[in-house]
Coordinates of C-alpha atoms in Angstrom, one line a residue:
M1 CA -111.4 124.4 -45.4
T2 CA -114.9 125.5 -45.6
R3 CA -116.5 123.7 -49.1
I4 CA -116.7 126.1 -51.9
P5 CA -120.5 127.1 -53.0
S6 CA -121.7 125.5 -56.0
T7 CA -121.8 128.7 -57.2
A8 CA -118.2 128.7 -58.1
L9 CA -118.6 125.4 -60.3
F10 CA -121.2 127.2 -62.1
W11 CA -119.2 129.7 -63.4
T12 CA -116.5 127.3 -63.9
F13 CA -118.8 125.2 -66.1
L14 CA -120.4 128.6 -67.8
L15 CA -117.4 130.5 -68.9
L16 CA -114.9 127.4 -69.6
P17 CA -116.5 126.7 -72.8
S18 CA -116.8 130.4 -74.3
L19 CA -113.0 130.6 -74.0
H20 CA -111.5 132.8 -77.3
V21 CA -107.9 132.9 -76.2
A22 CA -104.9 130.7 -77.0
A23 CA -104.8 127.1 -76.0
E24 CA -101.5 128.0 -73.9
S25 CA -103.5 129.6 -71.5
V26 CA -105.0 128.6 -68.5
H27 CA -108.0 129.6 -66.5
I28 CA -107.8 129.2 -62.5
P29 CA -111.4 129.4 -60.8
L30 CA -110.9 131.6 -57.6
S31 CA -112.7 131.4 -54.3
R32 CA -112.2 134.1 -51.6
R33 CA -112.5 134.5 -48.2
S34 CA -115.9 136.4 -46.8
H35 CA -116.0 140.3 -46.8
A36 CA -118.2 139.9 -43.4
Q37 CA -115.2 138.3 -41.6
I38 CA -112.7 141.1 -42.0
D39 CA -111.5 143.1 -39.2
P40 CA -111.1 146.7 -40.7
Y41 CA -108.7 147.9 -38.2
A42 CA -106.1 144.9 -38.7
E43 CA -106.5 145.1 -42.4
V44 CA -105.6 148.8 -42.4
H45 CA -102.9 148.2 -40.0
R46 CA -101.6 145.4 -42.1
L47 CA -101.3 147.1 -45.4
K48 CA -99.3 150.0 -43.4
V49 CA -97.0 147.7 -42.6
K50 CA -96.5 146.2 -45.9
Y51 CA -96.3 149.6 -47.3
G52 CA -93.3 150.9 -44.9
F53 CA -95.9 153.3 -42.8
V54 CA -95.4 151.6 -39.7
S55 CA -93.4 149.1 -38.1
P56 CA -93.8 145.6 -38.2
N57 CA -93.7 145.3 -34.2
S58 CA -96.5 148.5 -34.1
T59 CA -99.6 147.4 -32.6
A60 CA -102.9 147.8 -34.5
P61 CA -105.6 149.9 -33.4
M62 CA -108.4 148.2 -31.2
P63 CA -111.2 150.8 -30.5
A64 CA -112.6 149.4 -26.8
N65 CA -115.9 150.8 -27.3
R66 CA -116.6 148.4 -30.7
K67 CA -114.8 145.2 -29.2
A68 CA -117.8 143.2 -28.5
S69 CA -119.4 144.1 -31.9
R70 CA -116.0 142.8 -34.2
P71 CA -115.6 139.6 -36.0
S72 CA -114.1 136.9 -33.5
R73 CA -110.1 136.6 -33.8
R74 CA -110.1 133.7 -35.7
A75 CA -112.4 134.9 -38.6
S76 CA -110.5 138.5 -38.5
A77 CA -107.8 140.0 -40.8
A78 CA -105.9 140.0 -37.8
G79 CA -105.7 135.9 -37.6
M80 CA -104.5 135.8 -41.0
P81 CA -101.4 138.2 -40.7
I82 CA -99.5 137.7 -43.8
V83 CA -98.9 140.2 -47.1
N84 CA -101.8 140.6 -48.8
Q85 CA -103.9 138.1 -46.7
G86 CA -106.8 139.7 -45.4
G87 CA -110.5 138.6 -45.0
A88 CA -111.2 139.0 -48.6
S89 CA -108.3 137.4 -49.8
F90 CA -108.5 135.8 -53.4
L91 CA -107.5 132.1 -54.0
G92 CA -106.3 129.8 -56.7
T93 CA -104.8 126.6 -56.5
V94 CA -101.1 125.9 -57.1
N95 CA -99.5 122.5 -57.3
I96 CA -96.4 121.2 -55.3
G97 CA -94.6 117.9 -55.9
T98 CA -94.5 114.8 -57.9
P99 CA -96.9 113.4 -57.6
P100 CA -98.7 117.0 -57.4
Q101 CA -99.7 118.1 -54.1
P102 CA -102.7 121.1 -54.1
F103 CA -103.0 124.2 -52.5
S104 CA -105.5 127.0 -52.2
V105 CA -102.9 130.3 -51.8
V106 CA -103.6 133.6 -51.8
L107 CA -102.6 134.9 -55.6
D108 CA -101.2 138.5 -54.6
T109 CA -99.8 141.3 -57.2
G110 CA -98.5 142.7 -53.8
S111 CA -96.0 140.5 -52.7
S112 CA -93.4 138.1 -54.4
D113 CA -92.7 135.1 -52.3
L114 CA -94.3 131.4 -52.4
W115 CA -94.7 129.4 -49.3
V116 CA -96.5 126.9 -47.6
A117 CA -96.6 124.8 -44.7
N118 CA -95.2 121.7 -44.0
T119 CA -95.5 118.7 -42.3
N120 CA -93.1 119.5 -39.6
C121 CA -95.5 122.5 -38.4
P122 CA -96.8 121.9 -35.2
N123 CA -99.6 124.3 -34.5
C124 CA -100.6 124.2 -38.2
P125 CA -104.4 123.7 -38.3
P126 CA -105.5 120.3 -38.9
N127 CA -107.8 120.9 -41.5
Q128 CA -105.8 122.7 -43.7
R129 CA -103.6 120.8 -46.4
I130 CA -99.6 120.6 -45.8
F131 CA -97.0 119.9 -47.9
D132 CA -95.5 116.7 -47.3
P133 CA -91.9 116.6 -49.2
T134 CA -91.4 112.9 -48.4
K135 CA -94.0 112.1 -51.0
S136 CA -92.4 113.8 -53.5
S137 CA -90.0 112.2 -55.8
T138 CA -88.7 115.9 -57.3
F139 CA -88.5 117.6 -53.6
K140 CA -85.1 118.9 -52.9
G141 CA -84.2 120.3 -49.7
A142 CA -82.9 119.9 -45.9
S143 CA -83.9 116.3 -44.9
S144 CA -85.6 115.9 -41.5
A145 CA -82.3 114.9 -40.4
A146 CA -80.7 118.1 -41.6
A147 CA -83.4 120.6 -40.8
A148 CA -82.2 121.2 -37.5
S149 CA -79.1 123.2 -39.1
A150 CA -80.4 124.3 -42.2
P151 CA -80.3 128.2 -42.5
E152 CA -84.1 129.5 -41.5
V153 CA -85.9 132.2 -43.3
T154 CA -88.2 133.9 -41.4
I155 CA -90.8 136.2 -42.8
Q156 CA -92.1 138.8 -40.6
Y157 CA -95.5 140.2 -41.0
G158 CA -98.0 143.1 -39.5
Q159 CA -99.8 140.4 -37.2
G160 CA -97.5 137.7 -37.1
A161 CA -94.6 135.7 -39.0
V162 CA -93.4 132.7 -40.8
L163 CA -90.4 130.7 -40.3
G164 CA -88.7 127.8 -42.5
T165 CA -86.3 126.4 -44.7
L166 CA -85.7 127.3 -48.6
A167 CA -86.7 124.1 -50.8
S168 CA -87.4 123.6 -54.2
D169 CA -89.8 121.3 -56.2
T170 CA -92.0 121.0 -59.0
V171 CA -94.6 123.7 -59.1
S172 CA -97.3 124.1 -61.4
M173 CA -100.5 126.1 -62.5
G174 CA -102.5 124.0 -64.9
S175 CA -99.8 123.2 -67.6
F176 CA -97.7 125.6 -67.0
S177 CA -94.7 123.9 -64.8
I178 CA -91.3 125.0 -63.3
D179 CA -89.6 121.8 -62.2
Q180 CA -87.1 123.4 -59.3
Q181 CA -89.4 126.5 -58.2
T182 CA -87.7 128.0 -55.1
F183 CA -90.0 128.6 -52.1
L184 CA -90.3 128.8 -48.4
S185 CA -91.3 125.5 -46.5
V186 CA -92.9 126.5 -43.6
D187 CA -92.3 124.7 -40.6
R188 CA -93.4 127.4 -37.5
V189 CA -96.2 130.0 -37.7
S190 CA -97.2 132.8 -35.3
S191 CA -100.1 131.9 -33.3
D192 CA -102.2 134.4 -34.9
L193 CA -101.7 132.7 -38.2
A194 CA -102.3 129.2 -37.1
Q195 CA -105.6 130.2 -35.7
S196 CA -106.8 130.8 -39.6
A197 CA -107.1 128.4 -42.3
T198 CA -104.0 129.7 -44.3
E199 CA -102.4 127.2 -46.7
G200 CA -100.0 129.8 -48.0
I201 CA -99.3 132.3 -50.4
M202 CA -98.2 133.1 -54.5
G203 CA -96.5 136.6 -54.6
L204 CA -97.3 137.8 -58.4
A205 CA -94.9 140.9 -57.8
F206 CA -91.5 141.2 -59.1
N207 CA -88.3 139.3 -57.5
A208 CA -86.6 142.7 -55.7
I209 CA -89.3 142.5 -52.9
A210 CA -88.9 138.5 -52.5
S211 CA -87.6 137.8 -48.8
T212 CA -86.8 134.5 -49.8
G213 CA -84.6 135.9 -52.8
A214 CA -86.4 133.8 -55.2
T215 CA -87.5 134.3 -58.7
P216 CA -91.1 134.6 -58.5
F217 CA -93.0 131.6 -60.2
W218 CA -94.5 133.7 -63.1
Q219 CA -91.5 135.5 -64.0
Q220 CA -89.6 131.9 -63.9
L221 CA -92.4 131.3 -67.1
V222 CA -91.7 134.4 -68.7
S223 CA -88.0 133.6 -68.4
N224 CA -88.4 130.1 -69.9
N225 CA -90.9 131.7 -72.8
Q226 CA -93.7 129.1 -71.4
L227 CA -96.3 131.7 -72.2
S228 CA -97.5 132.4 -75.6
S229 CA -98.4 136.0 -74.2
P230 CA -96.4 137.3 -71.1
E231 CA -99.6 138.2 -69.3
M232 CA -101.8 137.3 -65.7
S233 CA -105.3 138.7 -66.1
F234 CA -108.4 139.0 -63.3
W235 CA -111.7 139.3 -62.6
L236 CA -112.3 139.6 -59.1
Q237 CA -115.8 138.7 -58.7
R238 CA -118.2 140.8 -56.4
T239 CA -120.1 138.6 -53.7
D240 CA -122.6 139.8 -51.1
P241 CA -120.5 141.4 -48.4
K242 CA -123.2 140.0 -45.8
T243 CA -123.3 136.2 -46.9
A244 CA -122.4 133.9 -43.8
D245 CA -120.5 131.5 -46.2
E246 CA -116.7 132.0 -45.2
I247 CA -115.7 130.8 -48.7
D248 CA -117.5 132.4 -51.9
A249 CA -116.8 132.3 -55.1
G250 CA -114.2 134.5 -56.0
G251 CA -114.1 135.0 -60.2
I252 CA -111.3 134.0 -62.8
F253 CA -107.4 134.1 -63.1
T254 CA -105.7 133.7 -66.9
L255 CA -102.4 132.9 -66.8
G256 CA -100.7 133.5 -69.9
G257 CA -103.4 135.6 -71.5
V258 CA -106.8 137.0 -71.0
N259 CA -110.5 135.7 -70.9
N260 CA -112.6 137.4 -73.7
S261 CA -115.7 136.6 -72.1
L262 CA -115.3 138.5 -69.1
F263 CA -114.8 141.8 -71.1
T264 CA -116.0 144.2 -73.9
G265 CA -114.2 146.6 -75.7
D266 CA -110.2 147.2 -75.9
I267 CA -107.9 146.8 -72.8
E268 CA -106.1 149.9 -71.9
F269 CA -102.5 149.6 -71.3
L270 CA -100.7 151.9 -69.1
D271 CA -96.3 151.5 -69.1
M272 CA -95.4 151.5 -65.7
P273 CA -93.4 154.3 -64.3
S274 CA -90.0 154.3 -63.9
T275 CA -89.2 154.7 -60.0
G276 CA -85.3 154.6 -60.6
G277 CA -84.5 151.2 -59.0
P278 CA -85.5 148.1 -60.1
D279 CA -89.1 146.9 -60.2
M280 CA -90.6 146.2 -57.0
F281 CA -94.7 146.4 -57.1
W282 CA -97.0 146.7 -59.7
V283 CA -97.7 150.6 -60.0
L284 CA -99.2 153.2 -62.0
N285 CA -99.4 157.1 -61.3
V286 CA -102.9 158.2 -60.0
E287 CA -103.7 161.1 -62.4
S288 CA -107.0 162.2 -61.4
V289 CA -110.2 161.6 -58.6
T290 CA -113.4 162.9 -58.6
V291 CA -116.5 162.2 -55.8
N292 CA -119.9 162.4 -56.6
G293 CA -118.5 164.7 -59.9
Q294 CA -116.6 166.8 -58.0
N295 CA -112.5 166.5 -58.6
I296 CA -110.6 166.1 -55.7
P297 CA -107.0 167.9 -55.7
I298 CA -104.0 165.6 -56.1
T299 CA -100.2 165.9 -55.7
T300 CA -99.1 164.0 -59.1
S301 CA -95.3 165.0 -59.5
G302 CA -92.4 163.3 -58.0
G303 CA -93.8 160.0 -56.8
A304 CA -96.3 161.3 -54.5
S305 CA -99.5 159.6 -56.5
L306 CA -97.4 156.3 -56.8
A307 CA -99.9 153.5 -56.5
A308 CA -99.6 149.9 -55.9
I309 CA -102.3 147.8 -57.8
D310 CA -102.6 144.9 -55.3
T311 CA -105.1 142.0 -56.1
G312 CA -105.0 141.1 -52.1
T313 CA -105.9 144.1 -50.5
T314 CA -109.6 144.7 -49.8
L315 CA -109.6 148.6 -49.4
L316 CA -108.1 151.6 -51.1
G317 CA -105.6 154.2 -49.3
A318 CA -104.6 157.5 -50.0
P319 CA -102.3 159.9 -48.8
S320 CA -104.4 162.3 -46.0
D321 CA -105.0 165.2 -47.5
V322 CA -106.7 162.9 -50.8
A323 CA -108.6 160.6 -48.3
A324 CA -109.7 163.5 -45.9
A325 CA -111.1 165.7 -49.1
I326 CA -112.8 162.4 -50.7
W327 CA -114.9 162.0 -47.5
K328 CA -115.6 166.0 -46.7
V329 CA -117.8 165.5 -50.1
V330 CA -120.2 163.0 -49.0
G331 CA -120.1 164.4 -44.9
G332 CA -118.0 161.6 -44.1
T333 CA -115.7 162.0 -40.4
P334 CA -112.9 160.0 -39.7
D335 CA -112.9 157.2 -37.2
A336 CA -112.7 158.0 -33.4
T337 CA -109.6 155.6 -33.1
D338 CA -106.4 157.3 -33.3
G339 CA -104.2 156.1 -36.2
S340 CA -106.9 154.2 -37.7
G341 CA -107.3 156.2 -41.1
L342 CA -110.8 154.8 -41.6
F343 CA -113.7 157.2 -42.0
E344 CA -117.3 157.2 -41.2
F345 CA -120.4 158.3 -43.0
P346 CA -124.4 157.9 -43.6
C347 CA -125.0 154.1 -45.0
D348 CA -127.8 156.0 -47.4
T349 CA -125.4 158.5 -48.8
Q350 CA -124.5 157.6 -52.7
V351 CA -120.9 157.7 -53.1
S352 CA -119.9 157.5 -56.9
V353 CA -115.8 158.0 -57.0
T354 CA -113.8 157.6 -60.1
L355 CA -110.1 156.9 -61.1
S356 CA -107.8 157.9 -63.9
F357 CA -104.3 156.9 -64.2
G358 CA -103.5 158.9 -67.1
G359 CA -105.4 157.5 -69.5
K360 CA -109.7 156.4 -69.2
T361 CA -111.3 157.4 -66.0
W362 CA -113.1 154.2 -64.4
T363 CA -116.3 154.1 -61.8
I364 CA -116.0 152.6 -58.6
N365 CA -119.4 150.8 -58.2
P366 CA -121.2 152.8 -55.0
Q367 CA -122.0 149.5 -53.1
D368 CA -117.8 148.9 -53.0
M369 CA -117.6 152.2 -51.0
I370 CA -119.4 150.5 -48.2
F371 CA -116.8 148.6 -46.3
N372 CA -119.1 147.2 -43.3
Q373 CA -121.9 148.7 -41.0
L374 CA -120.8 150.0 -37.8
S375 CA -123.8 147.7 -36.2
T376 CA -126.8 146.3 -37.2
R377 CA -128.8 149.4 -35.5
S378 CA -126.1 152.2 -36.6
R379 CA -126.9 154.4 -39.7
L380 CA -123.2 155.0 -40.2
C381 CA -120.5 152.7 -42.2
T382 CA -117.2 152.6 -42.3
G383 CA -115.7 153.5 -45.9
S384 CA -113.4 151.5 -48.3
I385 CA -111.2 154.4 -48.8
F386 CA -108.7 155.0 -45.5
D387 CA -105.9 157.3 -44.8
V388 CA -102.5 155.3 -45.5
Q389 CA -100.7 157.9 -43.5
A390 CA -102.7 158.4 -40.3
G391 CA -101.1 157.4 -37.3
T392 CA -97.5 157.3 -38.7
N393 CA -94.9 160.0 -39.2
I394 CA -94.7 159.6 -43.1
Q395 CA -96.4 163.0 -44.7
S396 CA -95.0 162.1 -48.1
N397 CA -92.8 159.5 -49.7
P398 CA -91.7 161.3 -53.4
G399 CA -88.9 159.3 -55.1
S400 CA -88.5 156.4 -53.1
G401 CA -90.2 154.1 -55.6
N402 CA -92.7 152.6 -52.4
P403 CA -95.9 153.4 -53.4
V404 CA -97.9 156.3 -51.5
W405 CA -101.4 155.0 -52.7
I406 CA -102.8 151.0 -52.2
V407 CA -105.7 150.2 -55.2
G408 CA -107.1 146.9 -54.4
D409 CA -110.0 145.2 -55.0
T410 CA -112.6 148.4 -53.9
F411 CA -111.5 149.3 -57.3
L412 CA -110.3 146.2 -59.0
K413 CA -113.9 144.3 -58.8
N414 CA -115.3 147.6 -61.3
V415 CA -112.6 146.2 -63.9
Y416 CA -110.8 143.6 -66.3
S417 CA -107.4 143.8 -64.8
V418 CA -104.0 142.3 -67.0
F419 CA -100.5 142.5 -66.0
R420 CA -98.1 142.5 -68.4
A421 CA -94.5 141.5 -68.2
S422 CA -93.2 143.9 -71.3
S423 CA -90.5 146.6 -71.2
P424 CA -91.1 148.4 -69.3
P425 CA -94.1 146.3 -67.8
A426 CA -97.8 147.7 -68.3
I427 CA -100.9 147.4 -66.3
G428 CA -104.1 147.5 -68.4
F429 CA -107.8 147.6 -67.5
A430 CA -110.8 147.1 -69.6
Q431 CA -114.3 147.3 -68.9
L432 CA -116.4 144.0 -67.6
S433 CA -118.7 142.2 -70.0
D434 CA -122.3 141.6 -68.9
L435 CA -121.4 138.3 -67.9
A436 CA -119.0 139.8 -65.4
G437 CA -121.0 142.0 -63.9
G438 CA -120.6 144.8 -66.2
T439 CA -119.7 147.7 -64.0
G440 CA -116.4 149.8 -63.9
A441 CA -117.4 151.2 -67.7
P442 CA -114.8 153.9 -68.6
S443 CA -116.7 157.2 -68.2
T444 CA -113.9 159.6 -70.5
S445 CA -110.8 159.0 -72.3
T446 CA -108.0 161.4 -72.7
G447 CA -106.4 158.9 -75.9
S448 CA -102.9 160.3 -75.2
N449 CA -102.3 156.9 -73.2
D450 CA -104.5 154.5 -74.6
Q451 CA -102.1 151.5 -76.0
T452 CA -104.9 149.0 -76.6
T453 CA -103.8 145.7 -78.0
P454 CA -104.5 145.5 -81.6
S455 CA -107.0 142.6 -82.7
G456 CA -105.9 139.5 -83.2
N457 CA -102.7 139.6 -80.9
K458 CA -102.3 136.3 -78.8
S459 CA -102.9 138.2 -75.6
G460 CA -106.8 137.6 -77.0
A461 CA -107.3 141.6 -76.4
V462 CA -109.7 141.7 -79.4
T463 CA -112.3 144.1 -79.9
T464 CA -115.2 141.8 -80.4
S465 CA -119.0 142.9 -79.2
T466 CA -119.9 141.6 -76.1
V467 CA -122.8 139.4 -77.7
S468 CA -120.1 137.6 -79.6
K469 CA -118.0 136.7 -76.4
L470 CA -121.0 135.6 -74.6
A471 CA -122.2 133.0 -77.2
L472 CA -122.4 129.7 -75.7
P473 CA -123.3 126.6 -77.0
V474 CA -126.8 125.2 -75.8
S475 CA -125.0 121.8 -75.0
A476 CA -122.3 123.0 -73.2
L477 CA -124.7 124.8 -71.0
L478 CA -126.6 121.8 -70.7
V479 CA -123.9 119.5 -70.1
G480 CA -122.6 122.1 -67.0
L481 CA -125.8 122.0 -65.7
S482 CA -126.3 118.8 -65.8
L483 CA -122.8 118.1 -63.8
L484 CA -124.0 120.9 -61.4
L485 CA -127.8 118.8 -60.4

């Protein structure tokens, strides 16, 4: 895989000495696939498949008049057809086996399976790391001789599939470890997936949607009382969308708490709404939307505003009427491709969008509203909010428990996000610190649902000032810089 640029190492050395969280937490530097490599049509189609708007066997829209200017198949999201595995997926390191074998996997709050490819995969890319069960003393699964008769599991995705057998082994992240974590040991992948550098995925949603039927790694940690605070936290770093690097620095993932260096003020926690069934995705209800100060009418009753909060999703999906109303304010028009759900608007138009989930109102940075420029000579850009219902027969989804909105990193780059396994589960957002970019400050707060974490709680969600959080020992900074040099 492409070498991670030195900026990722810089953030590692810069952030880790300043942590003010419980020692039990682990902080995993993230990398991400370049935004410039994403095919927006394949990305939209993948998300519609994932959330049940179209069939896995359907075909992504392919506008003939733009084929020449689109990224190559190898570099596009169509070449990475896994749940929440788009061109801009955020990747962290997980270790499998004894001794540990490291893999760079997608950390995805929108799915629940863990899988990696194994040495029996004939068409996996030669430059990616592959799990070798013969080198692990703790591996349990079908042996090479019995593999042919072992029951196989297929996970079907929007543009391809993976197939393998269930196995178990020691899985760890930092100091956290599960001795016999079930995962899918993949030995066959679709041709699209084989062209990418995908090493695997770690789903961080709930076991009810796990295709393997396995309890996700994070839920095992919670059940085993390994986490001093049952939380997972993300800072998703904004990078230059025009960068030529295939892999960029992506931020920090914290397991078992939060990183106080990356946010300021309180974390506002909102309980997940009950959907009448088992927890599946991490969800909240969208309560209000504004564009350039104008309120956008939305339906909030009967589950019509249920939103998946999805770290592996690049875009922000909204129901048809809401998406159309948002882009009408700024003169945006639907993309000419039938069923894509994408919109185009003049690149020099300032688009300021806010979202509220029942508490504070959070602002999306206008630069995040531009997905890409149609061409170097075009004055039009593709917007980052798309219509999830375009090209489908689904006009509403109330009461099903399935999300109608998909809130990806278009929004999440603007906040510090925390996923808490409480009863009920809750999702928290906080304002980013200056160190983390300082965007996403809430503009208002209703106060009615503001469940902030008390100062001194083990989660680390204290209300110390930004200055104290950013205080770094000069010696530690010099050591970090010397290592970079």
